[in-house]
Amino acid sequence: MSDAATVPTHCPYCALQCGMSLRPTGTPELPAEVVERTDFPVNRGALCGKGRTAPSVLSSRVRLTEPLVRRPDTGALEPASWEEALAAVADGLRRTRADHGPDAVGVFGGGGLTNEKAYTLGKFARLVLATSQIDYNGRFCMSSAAAAHQRAFGLDRGLPFPLEDIPRTGCVILVGSNLAETMPPALRYLTELKENGGKLIVVDPRRTRTAEQADLHLAPRPGTDLALALGMLHLVVAEGRVDEAFVEERTDGWAAARAGAMSHWPEQVERITGVPVPLLREAVALFCDADAGMVLTARGPEQQSKGTDTVGAWINLCLATGRAGRPLSGYGCLTGQGNGQGGREHGQKADQLPGYRKLDDPAARAHVAEVWGVAPESLPGPGRSAYELLDALGGEVRALLLMGSNPVVSAPRAAHVEGRLRSLDFLAVADVVLSETAELADVVLPVTQWAEETGTMTNLEGRVLLRRRALTPPAGVRSDLEVLHALAGLLGWEKGFPADPEEVFEELRRASAGGPADYAGISYRRIEEERGVFWPCPEPGHAGTPRLFLDRFATADGRARFVPVVHRAAAEETDADYPVVLTTGRVVSQYQSGAQTRRVDELNAAAPGPFVELHPRLAERLGVADGERLAVVSRRGRAVAPARITASIRPDTVFMPFHWAGEGRANTLVNPALDPVSRMPEFKVCAVRLEPLAAGDATAG
Ligand code: SF4
């Protein structure tokens, strides 16, 4: 490739996977510049600041370019050769396994890893390490929606329709999503919806920039949107708005779901949620008067200890009104992380095998074992979910291999998780920068970034995309696939772990064939020619499946399932000691744990640090002025950040973004109560108290 070549690719960050092109510059300070790419339909050239500045993180100035090994004499991480570093990792994993058994070795992956990496990491854990203890940070991202999807429709794909359908529906209810900050280029789908005469309802405790676009904004108390959905379904029934023919022809279980909704009177729902009954009625009228409608959820309803039931309640609303399995209608989840979708399809989740197969299904085990050339009975069973795995570190799990994640910042009850990581016998981290988690490692392996390697990603629509290598990586770094190839070799697996991504993808195709997420008909060539292919795509001649469920749902009998749900309180309610609700989320100029975006000057200038958003009435009661430091205290710990006073939040609620480490680490406060089905922690609701600090106080902990 000549230096002047421009390579089409995709952004390294969120699940929108915006198209962009990269032009190599040949300079180490900024190795590539972003060129607008208008041929990719999802973003049509638009990018947010994170995507536009992503090449900054490729600069060797901000990244690791040589392995680091912790020296016993100094206790410090110091440069080492690749041979020494890989041997130390292999030794650490081998020793732990010999001393404590295979399940004493854990593997933790990430929702930003390519499909090829997620697939190889899962295979590495189950074959090379023979451990059941593997999960990934995507468990924190959308697993409640995935579980609700599975229960109702028999299949989980974030959106069962392409984004381009959104402007052509009649009404969208957007629940717990702030697209204007998390995926700015996607906001145009809502703008176009309104230009076409469609209606937008936003459900969010904060009047966000997205909520400002809405025809109707409902601001329930955090953790009560399950009751809100039930109240709307109650009114749908009471007002004779049920699509009886659809319910009869395409669903099962309506009677029990109906009974659950009818026990939630609108006035009772108003008391629980704080949303007045007239607004509830208005929402039902907007949704039911439209010819077609969609409900889209994100982390708000999902990151709760009842996230699966909350999403289930919104799905029930769609099913009862005939807004599912029909053109321009349906329920969808706006997946967060870049490959949150693909990452949960190909085997780095504790309970899954490639192709979205279940690890406890004998037929699935037999199929994948045959592709891998091993006996089905040699595959371990399901392991712990992400938080449970992190909580077990230093106890039953004594060594950890971690790729593409920074749980010191991103995990719930983060100070506790940091302590568990510190208590490990051995920790190896592969990353592009020295993240807060990598700082704790015994060995740090510097790896390539998105522009320096080839691999596929699956965006929130289920569209499989290809990112081709555009740049030569700095000397001294290797790809994650090369790392796993080398480690497998050192641990006695000379074959079966290729470092070439296309070779891995060809095997992934076979492993996924016949499974729910069937990639068998997808090839690198097709993805490039067609600008992405939607799974399922079972054979090369198949066109892919942009729209699911139009003829039948993916259950055995083709019918969708209502799941009866009732409201229940958050795992931790406010009381006299902790009288305020904390909810957490993101800001537009940082991404997840900030490991990459906090290295970008332009993004730091726009979003330099954490803050506590609170209502003027609450601020007045506390006697705190805008910008003054405030301690936020929960039963898990304490975080300190400046106050940001705004009338756009409920007076009983405060908001903190979670991108930062140190004293302002929001996840220190978060309650790790888990949803019983998805095992997703309750990031969105916990009880806190607020303590204004005098200037100079340093009381984080
Ligand atoms: Fe990247 Fe997401 Fe921003 Fe698009 S919206 S540029 S994919 S971070």
XYZ file of C-alpha atoms and ligand atoms in Angstrom:
709
model
C 0.000 0.000 0.000
C 1.384 3.439 -0.854
C 1.592 6.084 1.836
C -1.022 8.135 -0.001
C -3.540 5.264 0.051
C -6.794 5.818 1.893
C -8.186 2.760 3.647
C -11.908 2.431 4.455
C -12.464 1.277 8.020
C -14.626 1.857 11.116
C -14.319 3.787 14.350
C -12.694 1.875 17.246
C -15.270 2.888 19.830
C -19.032 2.374 20.119
C -21.498 -0.085 18.604
C -22.582 2.293 15.860
C -19.231 1.439 14.226
C -19.260 4.563 12.073
C -17.517 4.257 8.738
C -14.412 6.374 8.172
C -11.319 6.250 5.999
C -7.757 6.547 7.200
C -4.925 8.175 5.324
C -1.485 7.264 6.689
C 0.710 10.317 7.291
C 4.045 8.626 7.929
C 4.602 10.673 11.104
C 4.859 9.084 14.563
C 3.018 11.973 16.282
C -0.179 11.317 14.335
C 0.261 8.229 12.118
C -3.026 8.686 10.227
C -5.675 11.276 9.548
C -9.389 10.628 9.292
C -11.031 11.168 5.914
C -14.805 11.372 5.622
C -16.394 8.229 4.230
C -19.908 8.821 2.939
C -20.562 5.420 1.356
C -21.231 3.671 4.673
C -24.985 3.938 5.255
C -25.062 3.956 9.074
C -23.351 7.325 9.596
C -23.036 8.686 6.021
C -19.748 10.354 6.865
C -20.735 11.873 10.225
C -18.490 11.188 13.232
C -18.470 12.331 16.819
C -15.345 13.843 18.386
C -14.172 10.476 19.663
C -14.120 8.941 16.188
C -12.604 12.030 14.617
C -9.708 12.040 17.097
C -9.198 8.258 17.327
C -5.880 8.317 15.403
C -4.315 10.290 18.284
C -4.272 7.090 20.340
C -2.186 5.415 17.617
C 0.680 7.739 18.453
C 3.558 6.010 20.212
C 3.676 8.982 22.621
C 0.625 7.718 24.504
C 0.945 3.968 24.203
C 2.870 0.923 25.245
C 5.451 -0.227 22.735
C 7.329 -2.872 24.713
C 6.281 -5.616 27.148
C 6.611 -4.933 30.867
C 7.398 -7.480 33.576
C 7.218 -6.804 37.319
C 10.654 -7.334 38.860
C 10.644 -9.107 42.228
C 13.594 -7.047 43.510
C 12.107 -3.601 42.794
C 8.428 -4.497 42.635
C 8.203 -2.271 39.548
C 7.050 -2.971 35.999
C 10.103 -2.814 33.773
C 10.730 -3.387 30.045
C 11.280 -6.960 28.904
C 11.627 -8.885 25.656
C 8.577 -10.542 24.160
C 10.150 -13.940 24.751
C 10.612 -13.224 28.443
C 7.155 -11.694 28.857
C 5.314 -14.509 27.097
C 7.280 -17.124 29.021
C 6.320 -15.360 32.268
C 2.630 -15.419 31.307
C 2.749 -19.073 30.297
C 4.562 -19.914 33.558
C 2.085 -17.962 35.684
C -0.926 -19.650 34.122
C 0.664 -23.108 34.111
C 1.805 -22.868 37.731
C -1.604 -21.765 38.981
C -3.301 -24.540 37.129
C -0.863 -27.139 38.490
C -1.248 -25.876 42.061
C -4.980 -25.133 42.182
C -6.665 -26.771 39.167
C -7.884 -25.362 35.835
C -10.726 -23.272 37.278
C -8.211 -21.313 39.348
C -7.211 -19.621 36.076
C -9.605 -16.950 34.795
C -9.922 -15.063 31.520
C -11.594 -11.674 31.166
C -12.345 -10.231 27.728
C -13.866 -7.095 26.310
C -16.712 -5.860 24.145
C -14.245 -4.019 21.923
C -12.407 -7.157 20.790
C -12.997 -8.248 17.197
C -15.052 -11.363 16.501
C -11.857 -13.212 15.678
C -10.293 -12.285 19.025
C -13.434 -13.056 21.048
C -13.672 -16.436 19.309
C -9.995 -17.248 19.872
C -10.068 -16.093 23.492
C -13.036 -18.373 24.234
C -11.361 -21.287 22.494
C -8.065 -20.588 24.296
C -9.811 -20.598 27.685
C -11.703 -23.823 27.070
C -9.015 -25.819 25.265
C -5.594 -24.531 26.334
C -6.498 -23.557 29.908
C -9.452 -26.001 30.227
C -11.115 -23.441 32.470
C -14.783 -22.565 32.770
C -13.853 -19.162 34.233
C -14.210 -16.788 31.306
C -16.489 -13.799 30.885
C -16.225 -10.243 29.541
C -17.154 -6.670 30.258
C -20.032 -6.847 27.765
C -21.908 -8.502 30.622
C -22.057 -4.994 32.089
C -23.329 -3.517 28.839
C -26.440 -5.169 27.403
C -26.885 -8.642 28.814
C -30.315 -7.888 30.320
C -31.661 -6.914 26.907
C -30.048 -10.028 25.446
C -31.759 -12.219 28.049
C -35.141 -10.546 27.507
C -34.737 -10.891 23.741
C -34.062 -14.597 24.153
C -37.042 -15.117 26.433
C -39.521 -13.318 24.212
C -38.277 -13.896 20.673
C -35.959 -16.923 20.957
C -33.038 -14.899 19.578
C -30.955 -11.928 20.649
C -29.810 -9.415 18.090
C -29.598 -5.807 19.371
C -31.769 -4.325 16.651
C -33.930 -6.739 14.655
C -34.129 -4.109 11.919
C -31.645 -1.679 10.353
C -31.356 1.860 11.720
C -32.689 3.163 8.410
C -36.173 1.886 9.424
C -36.403 4.249 12.398
C -37.327 7.430 10.502
C -40.141 5.577 8.729
C -41.966 4.261 11.786
C -44.719 6.237 13.468
C -43.589 6.538 17.072
C -40.395 5.674 18.950
C -40.201 5.229 22.706
C -36.548 5.644 23.630
C -35.909 4.301 27.129
C -32.773 5.153 29.090
C -30.684 6.217 26.128
C -28.926 9.519 25.609
C -28.011 9.131 21.941
C -26.985 12.776 21.672
C -24.012 11.997 23.920
C -23.394 8.293 23.391
C -23.848 8.021 19.598
C -24.300 11.530 18.164
C -24.415 10.478 14.485
C -27.417 8.242 15.297
C -29.447 11.222 16.474
C -30.283 12.032 12.881
C -32.523 8.950 12.692
C -34.710 10.525 15.373
C -34.550 13.942 13.704
C -35.667 12.392 10.421
C -38.447 10.522 12.248
C -39.825 13.850 13.448
C -39.368 15.459 10.029
C -41.480 12.620 8.625
C -44.254 13.371 11.118
C -43.341 10.591 13.575
C -43.395 11.063 17.336
C -40.577 10.632 19.816
C -41.088 9.751 23.491
C -37.981 9.758 25.687
C -37.952 8.041 29.080
C -35.052 9.304 31.197
C -34.703 10.681 34.742
C -32.632 13.501 33.243
C -33.708 16.036 30.666
C -30.771 15.158 28.423
C -29.963 16.696 25.053
C -31.786 13.698 23.578
C -34.835 14.252 25.792
C -34.948 17.867 24.613
C -35.730 16.565 21.114
C -38.742 14.587 22.315
C -42.416 15.288 21.757
C -42.921 13.861 25.214
C -40.343 13.405 27.970
C -41.175 11.104 30.870
C -38.750 11.404 33.806
C -39.319 8.482 36.155
C -37.374 7.992 39.351
C -34.360 5.751 38.484
C -35.194 2.068 38.766
C -38.936 2.452 38.205
C -39.272 2.180 34.449
C -40.537 -1.380 34.852
C -43.568 0.089 36.638
C -43.855 2.744 33.938
C -44.051 0.124 31.175
C -46.603 -1.863 33.189
C -48.682 1.278 33.715
C -48.691 1.942 29.992
C -49.725 -1.647 29.287
C -52.500 -1.295 31.877
C -53.831 1.717 29.981
C -53.476 -0.066 26.640
C -55.794 -2.778 27.997
C -58.163 -0.379 29.771
C -58.548 1.748 26.658
C -59.143 -1.211 24.328
C -55.875 -0.685 22.429
C -54.703 -4.335 22.442
C -54.100 -5.772 18.976
C -56.113 -8.909 19.677
C -55.558 -10.472 16.247
C -51.753 -10.168 16.522
C -51.765 -11.482 20.082
C -53.864 -14.453 18.995
C -51.925 -15.281 15.845
C -48.326 -14.652 16.861
C -47.893 -14.840 20.628
C -48.333 -17.000 23.715
C -48.684 -16.104 27.380
C -50.830 -12.991 27.111
C -53.234 -13.859 29.931
C -50.505 -13.928 32.606
C -48.764 -10.806 31.286
C -52.101 -9.007 31.150
C -52.835 -9.948 34.753
C -49.440 -8.575 35.802
C -50.117 -5.267 34.079
C -53.678 -4.953 35.417
C -52.353 -5.079 38.977
C -50.456 -1.818 38.273
C -53.029 0.965 38.386
C -51.975 4.226 36.729
C -52.291 6.149 40.005
C -50.118 3.553 41.729
C -47.603 3.818 38.881
C -47.578 7.589 39.304
C -46.722 7.124 42.985
C -43.875 4.700 42.152
C -42.401 6.561 39.191
C -43.322 10.189 39.765
C -44.729 10.368 36.233
C -48.219 11.952 36.269
C -51.080 9.823 34.935
C -51.990 12.345 32.186
C -48.459 12.016 30.754
C -48.809 8.242 30.900
C -52.060 8.501 28.943
C -50.460 10.842 26.429
C -47.615 8.374 25.876
C -50.061 5.532 25.251
C -52.042 7.674 22.805
C -48.927 8.693 20.851
C -47.688 5.102 20.671
C -51.015 3.499 19.779
C -52.284 6.178 17.379
C -49.285 5.676 15.105
C -49.473 3.096 12.315
C -46.232 1.520 13.490
C -44.014 1.892 16.533
C -40.729 0.913 18.111
C -39.350 0.723 21.629
C -35.582 1.149 21.873
C -33.801 0.586 25.172
C -30.253 1.182 26.326
C -28.394 0.996 29.599
C -31.054 2.814 31.645
C -33.546 -0.057 31.936
C -30.938 -2.758 31.397
C -28.350 -1.996 34.112
C -30.669 -2.850 36.977
C -31.070 -5.811 39.299
C -34.378 -6.316 37.472
C -33.081 -5.348 34.025
C -34.328 -8.464 32.243
C -37.853 -7.986 33.590
C -37.754 -4.262 32.817
C -36.854 -4.893 29.191
C -39.428 -7.699 29.201
C -42.114 -5.216 30.245
C -41.297 -2.977 27.269
C -41.342 -6.017 24.972
C -44.762 -6.967 26.369
C -45.991 -3.484 25.457
C -44.743 -4.007 21.891
C -46.339 -7.432 21.613
C -49.717 -6.375 23.040
C -49.955 -3.503 20.573
C -48.770 -5.555 17.590
C -45.559 -3.564 17.362
C -43.198 -6.494 16.822
C -42.557 -8.891 13.965
C -44.021 -6.411 11.498
C -42.381 -3.965 9.084
C -41.203 -0.718 10.727
C -42.180 -1.966 14.189
C -40.402 -3.783 16.957
C -38.300 -3.766 20.068
C -34.548 -3.133 19.860
C -31.564 -2.638 22.159
C -29.012 0.048 21.364
C -25.878 -1.959 22.183
C -23.066 0.135 23.663
C -19.584 -1.243 23.098
C -18.019 -1.505 19.655
C -18.386 -5.266 19.414
C -20.769 -5.805 22.318
C -22.952 -7.742 19.855
C -20.303 -9.955 18.229
C -18.480 -10.370 21.519
C -21.483 -12.134 23.005
C -21.983 -14.373 19.995
C -18.657 -16.149 19.697
C -17.696 -17.630 22.989
C -16.077 -15.208 25.459
C -19.272 -15.200 27.550
C -19.328 -17.638 30.471
C -22.264 -19.664 29.158
C -21.792 -19.576 25.401
C -20.067 -21.231 22.490
C -19.560 -19.702 19.022
C -22.649 -18.990 16.932
C -24.530 -17.930 20.075
C -24.775 -21.567 21.063
C -25.360 -22.566 24.661
C -22.496 -24.231 26.474
C -24.844 -26.586 28.310
C -26.523 -27.815 25.108
C -25.111 -31.273 24.171
C -25.708 -30.744 20.439
C -23.941 -27.358 20.551
C -20.989 -28.843 22.419
C -20.742 -31.691 19.898
C -20.793 -29.318 16.915
C -18.145 -26.928 18.250
C -15.988 -29.757 19.632
C -15.901 -31.312 16.164
C -14.769 -28.029 14.592
C -12.090 -27.746 17.283
C -11.039 -31.401 16.907
C -11.620 -32.357 20.549
C -14.039 -34.579 22.460
C -17.238 -32.776 23.576
C -16.756 -33.989 27.139
C -13.401 -32.200 27.294
C -15.126 -28.799 27.107
C -15.697 -27.204 30.520
C -19.201 -26.160 31.526
C -20.524 -22.629 32.144
C -18.505 -20.418 34.477
C -19.078 -17.339 36.614
C -20.536 -14.115 35.213
C -18.288 -11.043 34.957
C -18.810 -9.507 38.389
C -18.888 -12.902 40.097
C -15.606 -13.772 38.383
C -13.989 -10.492 39.489
C -15.325 -11.016 42.998
C -13.734 -14.491 43.091
C -10.235 -13.199 42.244
C -7.705 -14.015 44.905
C -10.062 -16.679 46.242
C -11.009 -19.590 44.016
C -9.607 -17.816 40.945
C -5.922 -17.092 41.517
C -4.552 -16.084 38.101
C -6.144 -13.928 35.393
C -5.459 -13.218 31.731
C -7.207 -9.978 30.765
C -7.673 -8.542 27.271
C -9.382 -5.330 26.229
C -10.895 -4.279 29.546
C -10.146 -1.927 32.440
C -12.257 -3.185 35.374
C -10.439 -1.009 37.950
C -12.491 1.842 36.468
C -15.425 0.111 34.777
C -16.522 -2.594 37.238
C -19.181 -2.022 39.891
C -17.954 -1.649 43.475
C -14.674 -0.731 41.826
C -12.519 -0.313 44.936
C -13.412 -3.845 45.995
C -12.667 -5.187 42.503
C -9.341 -3.346 42.519
C -8.546 -5.094 45.823
C -9.460 -8.486 44.340
C -7.154 -7.831 41.363
C -4.335 -6.873 43.743
C -4.816 -10.126 45.667
C -4.221 -12.364 42.632
C -1.220 -14.674 42.518
C -0.710 -13.686 38.880
C -2.221 -11.070 36.535
C -1.410 -10.637 32.839
C -2.941 -7.758 30.876
C -2.851 -7.140 27.123
C -3.623 -3.512 26.296
C -2.575 -0.585 24.155
C -1.894 1.774 27.082
C -0.937 1.333 30.722
C -4.511 1.376 32.002
C -5.287 1.481 35.723
C -5.744 -2.317 35.567
C -2.536 -2.881 33.609
C -0.680 -0.947 36.330
C -1.508 -3.815 38.714
C -0.294 -6.591 36.404
C 2.676 -8.886 36.741
C 3.088 -8.831 32.964
C 1.775 -6.243 30.485
C 1.668 -7.112 26.790
C 1.464 -4.161 24.352
C -0.932 -4.926 21.521
C -2.011 -3.469 18.200
C -4.977 -1.150 17.707
C -7.866 -1.179 15.295
C -6.066 0.586 12.484
C -3.063 -1.725 12.691
C -4.845 -5.056 12.390
C -7.595 -6.750 10.404
C -10.777 -8.148 11.896
C -14.564 -8.122 11.883
C -16.968 -6.330 14.196
C -20.755 -6.757 14.461
C -22.557 -3.494 15.029
C -25.748 -2.869 16.969
C -27.840 -3.789 13.911
C -26.248 -7.246 13.593
C -24.315 -5.981 10.543
C -20.943 -7.747 10.302
C -18.230 -5.264 9.280
C -14.584 -5.538 8.296
C -11.754 -3.342 9.491
C -8.702 -3.823 7.284
C -5.230 -3.067 8.535
C -4.393 0.450 7.409
C -1.096 1.086 9.175
C 2.068 -0.716 10.153
C 2.072 -1.056 13.956
C 4.967 0.373 15.956
C 7.897 -1.955 16.437
C 7.454 -3.816 19.697
C 3.717 -4.460 19.652
C 1.905 -7.617 18.597
C -1.735 -8.387 17.871
C -3.920 -10.145 20.448
C -4.160 -13.081 18.015
C -0.367 -13.288 17.853
C -0.257 -13.241 21.649
C -2.777 -16.089 21.943
C -1.001 -18.026 19.180
C 2.303 -17.744 21.035
C 0.842 -18.560 24.456
C -1.010 -21.585 23.067
C 2.279 -22.828 21.625
C 4.095 -22.376 24.921
C 1.306 -24.268 26.680
C 1.462 -27.234 24.301
C -1.009 -26.311 21.532
C 1.127 -25.944 18.414
C -1.937 -25.986 16.176
C -5.447 -24.561 16.342
C -4.665 -20.951 17.225
C -3.748 -19.147 14.023
C -2.591 -15.542 14.214
C -4.064 -14.682 10.811
C -7.522 -13.093 11.315
C -9.034 -14.339 8.062
C -7.991 -17.891 8.903
C -9.710 -17.488 12.295
C -12.818 -16.084 10.623
C -13.019 -19.067 8.251
C -13.051 -21.370 11.287
C -15.563 -19.124 13.092
C -17.869 -19.477 10.074
C -17.827 -23.246 10.465
C -18.216 -23.102 14.231
C -21.221 -20.775 13.932
C -22.891 -22.733 11.094
C -26.373 -23.841 12.082
C -26.307 -21.768 15.287
C -28.566 -18.800 16.069
C -25.864 -16.298 15.041
C -24.969 -18.062 11.823
C -22.035 -16.463 9.958
C -21.436 -19.418 7.587
C -22.278 -17.428 4.452
C -20.233 -14.358 5.359
C -16.726 -13.790 4.000
C -14.269 -10.909 4.126
C -14.814 -10.396 0.391
C -18.601 -10.179 0.794
C -18.389 -7.755 3.694
C -16.217 -5.421 1.641
C -18.351 -5.650 -1.476
C -21.671 -5.232 0.363
C -20.489 -2.788 3.079
C -21.514 -5.263 5.752
C -23.653 -8.406 5.910
C -26.446 -8.967 8.447
C -26.490 -12.295 10.298
C -28.000 -14.870 10.180
C -26.434 -15.638 6.840
C -26.279 -19.441 6.610
C -24.702 -19.874 3.180
C -22.706 -17.920 0.616
C -25.736 -17.414 -1.654
C -27.888 -16.049 1.198
C -28.504 -12.292 1.179
C -28.197 -11.901 4.953
C -31.084 -10.892 7.228
C -31.501 -7.165 7.873
C -35.002 -7.677 9.294
C -35.852 -10.475 11.722
C -39.161 -11.974 12.848
C -41.374 -10.693 9.998
C -42.725 -14.181 9.254
C -42.035 -15.960 12.502
C -40.183 -15.440 15.741
C -37.127 -17.565 16.472
C -38.833 -19.786 19.053
C -39.449 -23.472 18.321
C -43.053 -22.815 17.265
C -42.416 -19.389 15.743
C -44.564 -17.559 18.306
C -43.348 -14.788 20.592
C -43.631 -15.250 24.355
C -45.142 -12.742 26.742
C -43.290 -13.036 30.045
C -45.336 -11.993 33.074
C -43.482 -9.384 35.120
C -44.318 -7.218 38.123
C -42.575 -4.175 39.520
C -40.094 -4.566 42.359
C -37.862 -2.061 44.072
C -34.186 -1.538 43.339
C -31.840 -3.707 45.392
C -30.938 -0.664 47.468
C -33.536 1.978 48.286
C -32.923 5.398 49.780
C -33.225 5.815 53.549
C -32.329 8.341 56.226
C -28.598 7.629 55.934
C -28.470 7.511 52.139
C -31.363 9.701 51.002
C -30.482 10.410 47.350
C -30.482 8.162 44.269
C -27.262 7.959 42.243
C -27.417 7.089 38.563
C -24.340 6.824 36.323
C -23.663 7.209 32.621
C -21.485 8.682 29.900
C -20.522 12.031 28.401
C -19.979 12.690 24.722
C -16.219 13.272 24.805
C -15.122 10.212 26.785
C -15.628 6.516 26.172
C -16.188 3.781 28.779
C -13.268 3.590 31.268
C -11.483 6.351 29.340
C -8.367 4.211 28.834
C -8.057 5.554 25.275
C -10.044 8.787 25.234
C -8.380 10.168 28.359
C -5.155 10.139 26.269
C -6.614 12.567 23.689
C -5.984 16.252 24.413
C -9.004 17.532 22.495
C -11.360 15.181 24.335
C -9.840 16.015 27.718
C -10.270 19.704 27.020
C -13.971 19.087 26.376
C -14.480 16.670 29.284
C -11.602 17.077 31.726
C -12.957 15.183 34.696
C -15.837 13.793 36.706
C -18.675 15.845 38.152
C -21.806 15.404 40.213
C -24.921 16.668 38.501
C -27.640 17.804 40.918
C -30.807 19.889 40.945
C -30.749 23.494 42.261
C -33.179 22.608 45.066
C -30.947 19.798 46.295
C -27.889 22.048 45.972
C -29.593 24.756 48.001
C -30.533 22.275 50.705
C -26.907 21.134 50.924
C -25.560 24.664 50.696
C -23.327 23.769 47.756
C -22.504 26.112 44.875
C -21.765 25.178 41.277
C -18.189 23.908 40.965
C -17.720 23.224 44.679
C -16.323 19.831 45.612
C -18.813 17.310 46.833
C -18.307 13.870 48.373
C -20.773 11.225 47.238
C -20.942 8.389 49.741
C -22.559 4.975 49.335
C -22.307 1.748 51.302
C -19.433 0.750 48.973
C -17.255 3.827 49.351
C -16.800 7.480 48.588
C -16.104 9.558 45.475
C -15.321 13.254 45.213
C -16.075 15.562 42.285
C -17.222 19.131 41.639
C -20.932 19.911 41.714
C -22.645 20.738 38.453
C -25.996 22.297 39.181
C -28.752 21.910 36.595
C -32.521 21.875 36.572
C -32.424 19.064 33.988
C -32.253 16.363 36.683
C -34.814 15.251 39.241
C -34.313 16.799 42.713
C -34.110 13.335 44.311
C -31.376 12.073 41.967
C -27.734 12.821 41.196
C -25.779 11.759 38.131
C -22.079 10.953 37.759
C -20.212 9.920 34.590
C -18.021 6.865 35.113
C -15.008 7.477 32.834
C -12.425 8.411 35.440
C -10.212 6.708 38.028
C -9.011 8.206 41.288
C -11.109 10.146 43.749
C -13.881 10.811 41.199
C -14.372 7.141 40.270
C -18.168 6.800 40.121
C -18.087 3.003 40.042
C -16.628 2.974 43.561
C -20.182 3.771 44.654
C -22.135 1.351 42.475
C -24.080 -1.533 43.977
C -23.082 -4.853 42.368
C -26.525 -6.394 42.953
C -27.086 -8.748 39.997
C -30.087 -9.383 37.807
C -31.034 -13.024 38.505
C -31.285 -13.915 34.806
C -28.643 -11.848 33.019
C -26.233 -11.452 36.001
C -25.932 -7.779 35.079
C -25.021 -5.402 37.926
C -27.202 -2.493 39.003
C -25.107 0.414 37.676
C -28.110 2.702 37.306
C -29.521 2.843 40.831
C -28.002 3.030 44.276
C -28.521 5.081 47.427
C -26.015 7.768 48.394
C -25.590 10.785 50.635
C -23.854 13.991 49.663
C -21.297 15.853 51.746
C -20.061 19.274 50.643
C -16.309 19.596 51.177
C -14.277 22.557 52.188
C -11.584 23.450 49.625
C -8.548 21.216 50.097
C -10.379 18.320 51.738
C -9.115 15.000 50.393
C -11.535 12.433 51.603
C -11.988 9.965 48.779
C -11.674 6.328 49.626
Fe -17.222 6.277 16.912
Fe -19.553 5.807 18.113
Fe -18.663 8.309 17.739
Fe -19.485 6.836 15.671
S -20.731 7.535 17.375
S -17.673 8.128 15.742
S -18.773 4.799 16.269
S -17.728 6.734 19.046
